[in-house]
Amino acid sequence: MTPLVEMKDISIAFGGVQAVDHVSIDLHAGEVVGLLGHNGAGKSTLIKCLSGAYKADSGEIRINGKPVTIASPRDAREQNIETIYQTLALADNLDAPANLFLGREIVTGTGMLNDAKMEAETRKIMARLNPNFRKLKAPVKALSGGQRQSVAIARAVYFNAKILIMDEPTAALGVHETQMVCDLIMELKAQGLGIFLISHDTRQMMSLCDRVSVMKNGQLVATVRVEDVTEDDILGMIIMGKKPAVAA
Amino acid sequence: MSDTASASPLPKRSLIQTLEIDTRLLGMVGAFAVVCIVFNVITGGQFLTPRNIFNLTIQTVSVAIMATGMVFVIVTRHIDLSVGSILATCSAVMAVVQTRFLPDTLGLGLGNPLIPWVAILIGIAVGALIGAFHGYLVGYLGIPAFIVTLGGLLVWRNVAWYITSGQTIGPLDPTFLTFGGIGGTLGATWSWIVAALAVAATVAAQWSARRNKLAHEQPVKPAWAELAMSGVTALVIFGFVAILNAYDVPSRVLERAFQARGETMPEGYTAAYGLPISVLLLIAIAVVMTIIATRTRLGRYIFATGGNPDAAELSGINTRLLTVKIFMIMGILCALSAVVASARLSFHSNDIGTLDELRVIAAAVIGGTALSGGLGTIHGAILGALIMQSLQSGMAMVGVDAPFQNIVVGVVLVLAVLVDILYRKRTGEL
Ligand SMILES: Nc1ncnc2c1ncn2[C@@H]1O[C@H](COP(=O)(O)OP(=O)(O)OP(=O)(O)O)[C@@H](O)[C@H]1O
Ligand SMILES: [Mg+2]
């Protein structure tokens, strides 16, 4: 079966820093692939090449087997790739509906923004993601870290993504909210989405992911199926860059 | 305007919330009212006369027009120091086009009815081009707006000098001059008609917004609150026009007008100035700019980019092109301002628009536009321009000498921003 996403031999450098060094990863429909690695390993940089925030210096990206050029966030959206950035990428001065629909506003017949409709839609999706969320009119800077995170998640989920990139989506969330995001991930996976998940919580990754790819210093250590390894194997990969025996 | 003031007593907190009134707008209106009342007392009732209010409005127009554009520039964390110079270049171009190029070079002949309109269109095109060029340098080449427009301040001021060889150019076309203020007013009847239309339009917009909210099952304010807002709007608009209509054209001016037509003035004939066309232009610009700011994608992207440029970029917004558009709008508004400013003088002079960049930035900032980006309103900037102009003319009426006037305006600017920062800290906006 052709993978949904193939990133082949991706390299990108910032000045002298080789942030991502010839890394290849892939993702199938209905699969969750975790990216692990210490701070600065290059996880965010790698997935930003897929989300259009960065352009890789070299390498190839294929979607459903077809080579594609993703030069901007707009290109990524056209490929049904949605991203929850580690930094959340919210305009703090705007309210939740404005952020959710940023770049894809609902307009009326005369081309004017339909704020009432956008607010109603936001209310609907938030009821599903975070029923306690009420502050639809406040600028998102007035929201808590977790509430902001729900806005970012809502934005990625609302537009029927086929490929979802989640860069530490639960970093700011409480136990309950984290569980809700985990449930959401399993639900979206069941719907056939392919999900790249970045997190530092190894245990969580073991339970959510089908496979994990571990990075160290910009290079890929290995990709393993989670049922083939123990948590200690993964920690060894992250800390020492030690390839376990099962790694293909 | 005095109506705005009297319509803003300080009701209870809950009432303000029910009416969904912007408290900071209320604060500015209050400050403006205080300025007016203080000067009115000091001058023994000279400040709040129809005549002075009329003059105040037409003096404010040029700066206020540009201030609306400066809101977009500052909201996106840029600045434009070149607006006074762009105004000068546009004014020079329009003056030369209407007095020399069109009549002589193109042979349209002086007094051809096309002349003022073609001149204005060319002026707008020049403003748009200059603005777009600035925007390109800022957005695509990454030169800070401060530098680009500081350069522009010098360049366009002196391009204007070369266009006119440093000469004053006039007299300008009579139709063109109607944009200057006192030289072009609607008269009482038409002013009332315009006021009625304006009230009808704002009330209709207000209720259609309410319907749209209800259609999406959203909370709306109680009907009485909506009605109260409609009532206040109507009162402000009709009150403003009533004041302007109370300013009669001096009888010798009327007499001259009748003489020019070869008639004699009937005994006891009076006529009011009414709404100046320049003020009408400002109102039209304010409406369009407010719609852009609050109801269009362009406006949404401007505020999003101001709040978080990276987020805007990651949402697929072309922030570079956006920068070009913003500076282009600024350039167009400079050209429109140039029409008003040169028509008010009735000629183009070399120093037209000098120091306007400072007045325009001050107006936007006093009006609540935050230099840190992402915050600002069109009506705030216009109110800011009005407050500054009232301070200046009020002090002139009282006989404060010019240097001290500038000191006061400078202090007020800094104080206004301080108050704004304190206000935002308290409301948690900062
Ligand atoms: N825009 C940039 N400019 C310069 N260097 C960068 C930039 N973005 C990332 N880097 C560098 O690239 C390397 C990888 O960074 P990246 O953000 O991808 O790490 P990460 O694996 O996501 O880490 P974390 O777990 O802390 O989020 C780091 O050394 C970082 O300093
Ligand atoms: Mg990261």
mmCIF file of C-alpha atoms in Angstrom, chain A:
data_model
loop_
_atom_site.group_PDB
_atom_site.id
_atom_site.type_symbol
_atom_site.label_atom_id
_atom_site.label_comp_id
_atom_site.label_asym_id
_atom_site.label_seq_id
_atom_site.Cartn_x
_atom_site.Cartn_y
_atom_site.Cartn_z
ATOM 1 C CA MET A 1 0.000 0.000 0.000
ATOM 2 C CA THR A 2 1.380 3.429 -0.861
ATOM 3 C CA PRO A 3 1.920 5.560 2.215
ATOM 4 C CA LEU A 4 -0.159 8.714 2.653
ATOM 5 C CA VAL A 5 2.965 10.764 3.255
ATOM 6 C CA GLU A 6 6.560 10.019 2.419
ATOM 7 C CA MET A 7 9.289 12.458 3.404
ATOM 8 C CA LYS A 8 12.497 11.283 1.805
ATOM 9 C CA ASP A 9 16.024 12.376 2.597
ATOM 10 C CA ILE A 10 14.942 15.738 3.987
ATOM 11 C CA SER A 11 17.725 18.149 4.955
ATOM 12 C CA ILE A 12 17.529 21.698 6.160
ATOM 13 C CA ALA A 13 20.153 23.943 7.725
ATOM 14 C CA PHE A 14 19.953 27.312 9.457
ATOM 15 C CA GLY A 15 23.221 29.081 8.900
ATOM 16 C CA GLY A 16 25.762 26.588 10.197
ATOM 17 C CA VAL A 17 23.261 24.431 12.114
ATOM 18 C CA GLN A 18 22.164 21.264 10.318
ATOM 19 C CA ALA A 19 18.722 21.140 11.965
ATOM 20 C CA VAL A 20 17.522 18.151 9.913
ATOM 21 C CA ASP A 21 20.048 15.855 8.293
ATOM 22 C CA HIS A 22 18.871 13.415 5.605
ATOM 23 C CA VAL A 23 15.806 12.204 7.462
ATOM 24 C CA SER A 24 13.184 9.920 5.892
ATOM 25 C CA ILE A 25 9.853 9.176 7.554
ATOM 26 C CA ASP A 26 6.470 8.032 6.322
ATOM 27 C CA LEU A 27 2.865 7.846 7.420
ATOM 28 C CA HIS A 28 -0.105 5.731 6.392
ATOM 29 C CA ALA A 29 -3.779 6.560 6.466
ATOM 30 C CA GLY A 30 -5.318 5.620 9.804
ATOM 31 C CA GLU A 31 -1.939 5.598 11.457
ATOM 32 C CA VAL A 32 -0.350 7.659 14.213
ATOM 33 C CA VAL A 33 3.407 8.119 13.901
ATOM 34 C CA GLY A 34 5.203 9.654 16.838
ATOM 35 C CA LEU A 35 8.295 11.818 16.615
ATOM 36 C CA LEU A 36 10.541 11.680 19.660
ATOM 37 C CA GLY A 37 13.824 13.254 20.542
ATOM 38 C CA HIS A 38 15.477 15.636 22.965
ATOM 39 C CA ASN A 39 15.037 19.393 22.758
ATOM 40 C CA GLY A 40 16.511 20.738 19.571
ATOM 41 C CA ALA A 41 16.635 17.325 17.893
ATOM 42 C CA GLY A 42 14.910 18.752 14.830
ATOM 43 C CA LYS A 43 11.371 17.396 15.219
ATOM 44 C CA SER A 44 9.550 20.691 14.756
ATOM 45 C CA THR A 45 11.813 21.691 11.904
ATOM 46 C CA LEU A 46 11.169 18.430 10.081
ATOM 47 C CA ILE A 47 7.399 18.657 10.249
ATOM 48 C CA LYS A 48 7.490 22.337 9.306
ATOM 49 C CA CYS A 49 8.821 21.209 5.934
ATOM 50 C CA LEU A 50 5.567 19.292 5.555
ATOM 51 C CA SER A 51 3.345 22.085 6.835
ATOM 52 C CA GLY A 52 4.882 24.631 4.477
ATOM 53 C CA ALA A 53 6.443 26.834 7.135
ATOM 54 C CA TYR A 54 9.951 25.942 5.908
ATOM 55 C CA LYS A 55 11.230 24.742 2.578
ATOM 56 C CA ALA A 56 13.660 21.839 2.778
ATOM 57 C CA ASP A 57 17.131 22.380 1.307
ATOM 58 C CA SER A 58 16.966 18.936 -0.242
ATOM 59 C CA GLY A 59 14.771 15.872 -0.217
ATOM 60 C CA GLU A 60 11.402 14.898 -1.559
ATOM 61 C CA ILE A 61 7.841 14.848 -0.267
ATOM 62 C CA ARG A 62 5.239 12.498 -1.715
ATOM 63 C CA ILE A 63 1.551 12.489 -0.917
ATOM 64 C CA ASN A 64 -0.241 9.290 -1.945
ATOM 65 C CA GLY A 65 2.843 8.410 -3.932
ATOM 66 C CA LYS A 66 2.819 11.630 -5.957
ATOM 67 C CA PRO A 67 5.753 14.041 -5.551
ATOM 68 C CA VAL A 68 4.489 17.443 -4.388
ATOM 69 C CA THR A 69 6.042 20.834 -3.789
ATOM 70 C CA ILE A 70 5.038 22.418 -0.515
ATOM 71 C CA ALA A 71 6.438 25.915 -0.610
ATOM 72 C CA SER A 72 3.941 27.667 1.645
ATOM 73 C CA PRO A 73 1.310 26.953 4.306
ATOM 74 C CA ARG A 74 -1.261 27.468 1.568
ATOM 75 C CA ASP A 75 0.222 24.584 -0.469
ATOM 76 C CA ALA A 76 0.023 22.365 2.594
ATOM 77 C CA ARG A 77 -3.637 23.249 3.165
ATOM 78 C CA GLU A 78 -4.353 22.357 -0.440
ATOM 79 C CA GLN A 79 -3.000 18.882 0.302
ATOM 80 C CA ASN A 80 -5.356 18.681 3.298
ATOM 81 C CA ILE A 81 -2.472 18.948 5.713
ATOM 82 C CA GLU A 82 -3.369 20.709 8.949
ATOM 83 C CA THR A 83 -0.902 21.630 11.654
ATOM 84 C CA ILE A 84 -1.058 22.405 15.335
ATOM 85 C CA TYR A 85 2.164 24.288 15.941
ATOM 86 C CA GLN A 86 4.125 24.047 19.147
ATOM 87 C CA THR A 87 3.817 27.832 19.419
ATOM 88 C CA LEU A 88 0.090 27.498 18.580
ATOM 89 C CA ALA A 89 0.373 30.267 15.951
ATOM 90 C CA LEU A 90 -2.600 32.269 17.178
ATOM 91 C CA ALA A 91 -3.195 35.971 16.656
ATOM 92 C CA ASP A 92 -3.494 36.984 20.302
ATOM 93 C CA ASN A 93 -5.531 40.114 19.638
ATOM 94 C CA LEU A 94 -8.312 38.256 17.812
ATOM 95 C CA ASP A 95 -11.040 36.081 19.290
ATOM 96 C CA ALA A 96 -11.368 32.327 18.934
ATOM 97 C CA PRO A 97 -13.618 32.308 15.843
ATOM 98 C CA ALA A 98 -11.335 34.754 14.018
ATOM 99 C CA ASN A 99 -8.355 32.526 14.777
ATOM 100 C CA LEU A 100 -10.140 29.322 13.868
ATOM 101 C CA PHE A 101 -11.067 30.668 10.452
ATOM 102 C CA LEU A 102 -7.943 32.756 9.850
ATOM 103 C CA GLY A 103 -7.078 32.547 6.171
ATOM 104 C CA ARG A 104 -10.336 30.669 5.418
ATOM 105 C CA GLU A 105 -13.038 33.034 6.586
ATOM 106 C CA ILE A 106 -16.689 32.394 5.886
ATOM 107 C CA VAL A 107 -18.047 35.297 3.868
ATOM 108 C CA THR A 108 -21.533 36.412 2.928
ATOM 109 C CA GLY A 109 -22.797 36.744 -0.616
ATOM 110 C CA THR A 110 -21.370 40.259 -0.777
ATOM 111 C CA GLY A 111 -17.908 39.129 0.288
ATOM 112 C CA MET A 112 -18.194 40.513 3.812
ATOM 113 C CA LEU A 113 -17.048 38.467 6.794
ATOM 114 C CA ASN A 114 -19.857 36.435 8.295
ATOM 115 C CA ASP A 115 -18.801 36.666 11.920
ATOM 116 C CA ALA A 116 -22.091 35.367 13.250
ATOM 117 C CA LYS A 117 -21.778 32.177 11.193
ATOM 118 C CA MET A 118 -18.113 31.717 12.143
ATOM 119 C CA GLU A 119 -18.969 32.154 15.790
ATOM 120 C CA ALA A 120 -21.778 29.622 15.551
ATOM 121 C CA GLU A 121 -19.473 27.092 13.869
ATOM 122 C CA THR A 122 -16.815 27.680 16.508
ATOM 123 C CA ARG A 123 -19.390 27.105 19.214
ATOM 124 C CA LYS A 124 -20.279 23.790 17.587
ATOM 125 C CA ILE A 125 -16.766 22.408 17.296
ATOM 126 C CA MET A 126 -15.731 23.648 20.721
ATOM 127 C CA ALA A 127 -18.709 21.872 22.239
ATOM 128 C CA ARG A 128 -17.118 18.695 20.942
ATOM 129 C CA LEU A 129 -13.505 19.461 21.891
ATOM 130 C CA ASN A 130 -13.763 21.396 25.114
ATOM 131 C CA PRO A 131 -17.311 21.759 26.447
ATOM 132 C CA ASN A 132 -16.158 24.170 29.144
ATOM 133 C CA PHE A 133 -14.995 26.665 26.550
ATOM 134 C CA ARG A 134 -17.208 29.758 26.649
ATOM 135 C CA LYS A 135 -15.016 32.753 25.909
ATOM 136 C CA LEU A 136 -15.817 33.062 22.227
ATOM 137 C CA LYS A 137 -15.715 36.846 22.186
ATOM 138 C CA ALA A 138 -12.505 37.439 24.153
ATOM 139 C CA PRO A 139 -9.173 37.936 22.406
ATOM 140 C CA VAL A 140 -7.281 34.659 22.742
ATOM 141 C CA LYS A 141 -4.575 36.345 24.796
ATOM 142 C CA ALA A 142 -7.142 36.450 27.585
ATOM 143 C CA LEU A 143 -7.457 32.653 27.503
ATOM 144 C CA SER A 144 -5.578 30.090 29.559
ATOM 145 C CA GLY A 145 -2.835 28.030 27.937
ATOM 146 C CA GLY A 146 -5.145 25.041 27.679
ATOM 147 C CA GLN A 147 -7.984 27.063 26.183
ATOM 148 C CA ARG A 148 -5.603 28.507 23.611
ATOM 149 C CA GLN A 149 -4.483 25.014 22.794
ATOM 150 C CA SER A 150 -8.096 23.929 22.220
ATOM 151 C CA VAL A 151 -8.490 26.793 19.759
ATOM 152 C CA ALA A 152 -5.418 25.623 17.861
ATOM 153 C CA ILE A 153 -6.664 22.039 17.857
ATOM 154 C CA ALA A 154 -10.134 23.110 16.727
ATOM 155 C CA ARG A 155 -8.583 24.978 13.833
ATOM 156 C CA ALA A 156 -6.725 21.889 12.656
ATOM 157 C CA VAL A 157 -9.675 19.546 13.064
ATOM 158 C CA TYR A 158 -12.446 21.740 11.667
ATOM 159 C CA PHE A 159 -11.339 21.729 8.050
ATOM 160 C CA ASN A 160 -11.467 17.966 7.438
ATOM 161 C CA ALA A 161 -7.760 17.327 7.294
ATOM 162 C CA LYS A 162 -6.451 14.085 5.839
ATOM 163 C CA ILE A 163 -3.027 14.587 7.343
ATOM 164 C CA LEU A 164 -2.717 16.065 10.791
ATOM 165 C CA ILE A 165 0.491 17.328 12.357
ATOM 166 C CA MET A 166 0.390 17.835 16.101
ATOM 167 C CA ASP A 167 3.475 19.397 17.663
ATOM 168 C CA GLU A 168 3.155 18.861 21.417
ATOM 169 C CA PRO A 169 -0.618 19.322 21.430
ATOM 170 C CA THR A 170 -1.017 18.441 25.100
ATOM 171 C CA ALA A 171 1.913 20.451 26.473
ATOM 172 C CA ALA A 172 -0.295 23.013 28.230
ATOM 173 C CA LEU A 173 -3.216 20.785 29.097
ATOM 174 C CA GLY A 174 -4.469 19.403 32.392
ATOM 175 C CA VAL A 175 -5.004 15.684 32.954
ATOM 176 C CA HIS A 176 -8.629 15.748 31.898
ATOM 177 C CA GLU A 177 -8.031 17.863 28.791
ATOM 178 C CA THR A 178 -5.054 15.710 27.836
ATOM 179 C CA GLN A 179 -7.277 12.651 27.971
ATOM 180 C CA MET A 180 -9.775 14.389 25.718
ATOM 181 C CA VAL A 181 -7.070 15.119 23.147
ATOM 182 C CA CYS A 182 -5.907 11.493 23.305
ATOM 183 C CA ASP A 183 -9.484 10.348 22.698
ATOM 184 C CA LEU A 184 -9.728 12.792 19.826
ATOM 185 C CA ILE A 185 -6.544 11.403 18.296
ATOM 186 C CA MET A 186 -7.904 7.868 18.440
ATOM 187 C CA GLU A 187 -11.210 9.029 16.962
ATOM 188 C CA LEU A 188 -9.512 10.835 14.064
ATOM 189 C CA LYS A 189 -7.277 7.834 13.465
ATOM 190 C CA ALA A 190 -10.358 5.630 13.282
ATOM 191 C CA GLN A 191 -11.762 8.022 10.689
ATOM 192 C CA GLY A 192 -8.710 7.258 8.550
ATOM 193 C CA LEU A 193 -6.560 10.333 9.106
ATOM 194 C CA GLY A 194 -2.810 10.036 9.175
ATOM 195 C CA ILE A 195 -1.332 11.803 12.196
ATOM 196 C CA PHE A 196 2.200 12.910 12.998
ATOM 197 C CA LEU A 197 2.393 13.411 16.737
ATOM 198 C CA ILE A 198 5.268 15.074 18.564
ATOM 199 C CA SER A 199 5.503 14.727 22.315
ATOM 200 C CA HIS A 200 8.043 14.250 25.084
ATOM 201 C CA ASP A 201 5.743 11.923 27.017
ATOM 202 C CA THR A 202 7.135 8.509 26.107
ATOM 203 C CA ARG A 203 4.422 6.584 27.883
ATOM 204 C CA GLN A 204 1.682 8.526 26.140
ATOM 205 C CA MET A 205 3.412 7.952 22.815
ATOM 206 C CA MET A 206 3.608 4.212 23.456
ATOM 207 C CA SER A 207 -0.143 4.059 23.938
ATOM 208 C CA LEU A 208 -1.195 6.409 21.112
ATOM 209 C CA CYS A 209 1.232 5.659 18.296
ATOM 210 C CA ASP A 210 1.546 2.776 15.895
ATOM 211 C CA ARG A 211 5.153 3.616 15.152
ATOM 212 C CA VAL A 212 7.649 6.091 16.537
ATOM 213 C CA SER A 213 10.596 7.754 14.821
ATOM 214 C CA VAL A 214 13.360 8.945 17.104
ATOM 215 C CA MET A 215 15.598 11.864 16.168
ATOM 216 C CA LYS A 216 18.872 12.990 17.659
ATOM 217 C CA ASN A 217 20.941 15.970 16.572
ATOM 218 C CA GLY A 218 18.988 16.357 13.368
ATOM 219 C CA GLN A 219 19.398 12.730 12.326
ATOM 220 C CA LEU A 220 16.961 9.875 12.411
ATOM 221 C CA VAL A 221 18.033 7.239 14.941
ATOM 222 C CA ALA A 222 15.413 4.716 13.855
ATOM 223 C CA THR A 223 11.731 4.085 13.289
ATOM 224 C CA VAL A 224 10.159 1.238 15.262
ATOM 225 C CA ARG A 225 6.719 -0.275 15.788
ATOM 226 C CA VAL A 226 5.741 0.391 19.390
ATOM 227 C CA GLU A 227 4.680 -3.230 20.014
ATOM 228 C CA ASP A 228 8.195 -4.385 19.123
ATOM 229 C CA VAL A 229 9.968 -2.309 21.780
ATOM 230 C CA THR A 230 9.889 -1.414 25.454
ATOM 231 C CA GLU A 231 9.808 2.059 26.912
ATOM 232 C CA ASP A 232 13.450 1.565 27.925
ATOM 233 C CA ASP A 233 14.396 0.805 24.324
ATOM 234 C CA ILE A 234 12.868 4.094 23.280
ATOM 235 C CA LEU A 235 14.575 6.026 26.077
ATOM 236 C CA GLY A 236 17.850 4.471 24.954
ATOM 237 C CA MET A 237 17.224 5.669 21.428
ATOM 238 C CA ILE A 238 16.400 9.185 22.586
ATOM 239 C CA ILE A 239 19.244 9.561 25.077
ATOM 240 C CA MET A 240 22.053 7.531 23.558
ATOM 241 C CA GLY A 241 20.921 7.257 19.974
ATOM 242 C CA LYS A 242 21.122 3.485 20.382
ATOM 243 C CA LYS A 243 19.416 1.544 17.639
ATOM 244 C CA PRO A 244 17.411 -1.391 19.056
ATOM 245 C CA ALA A 245 17.804 -4.829 17.452
ATOM 246 C CA VAL A 246 14.276 -4.810 16.013
ATOM 247 C CA ALA A 247 14.772 -1.579 14.058
ATOM 248 C CA ALA A 248 14.427 -2.167 10.371
#
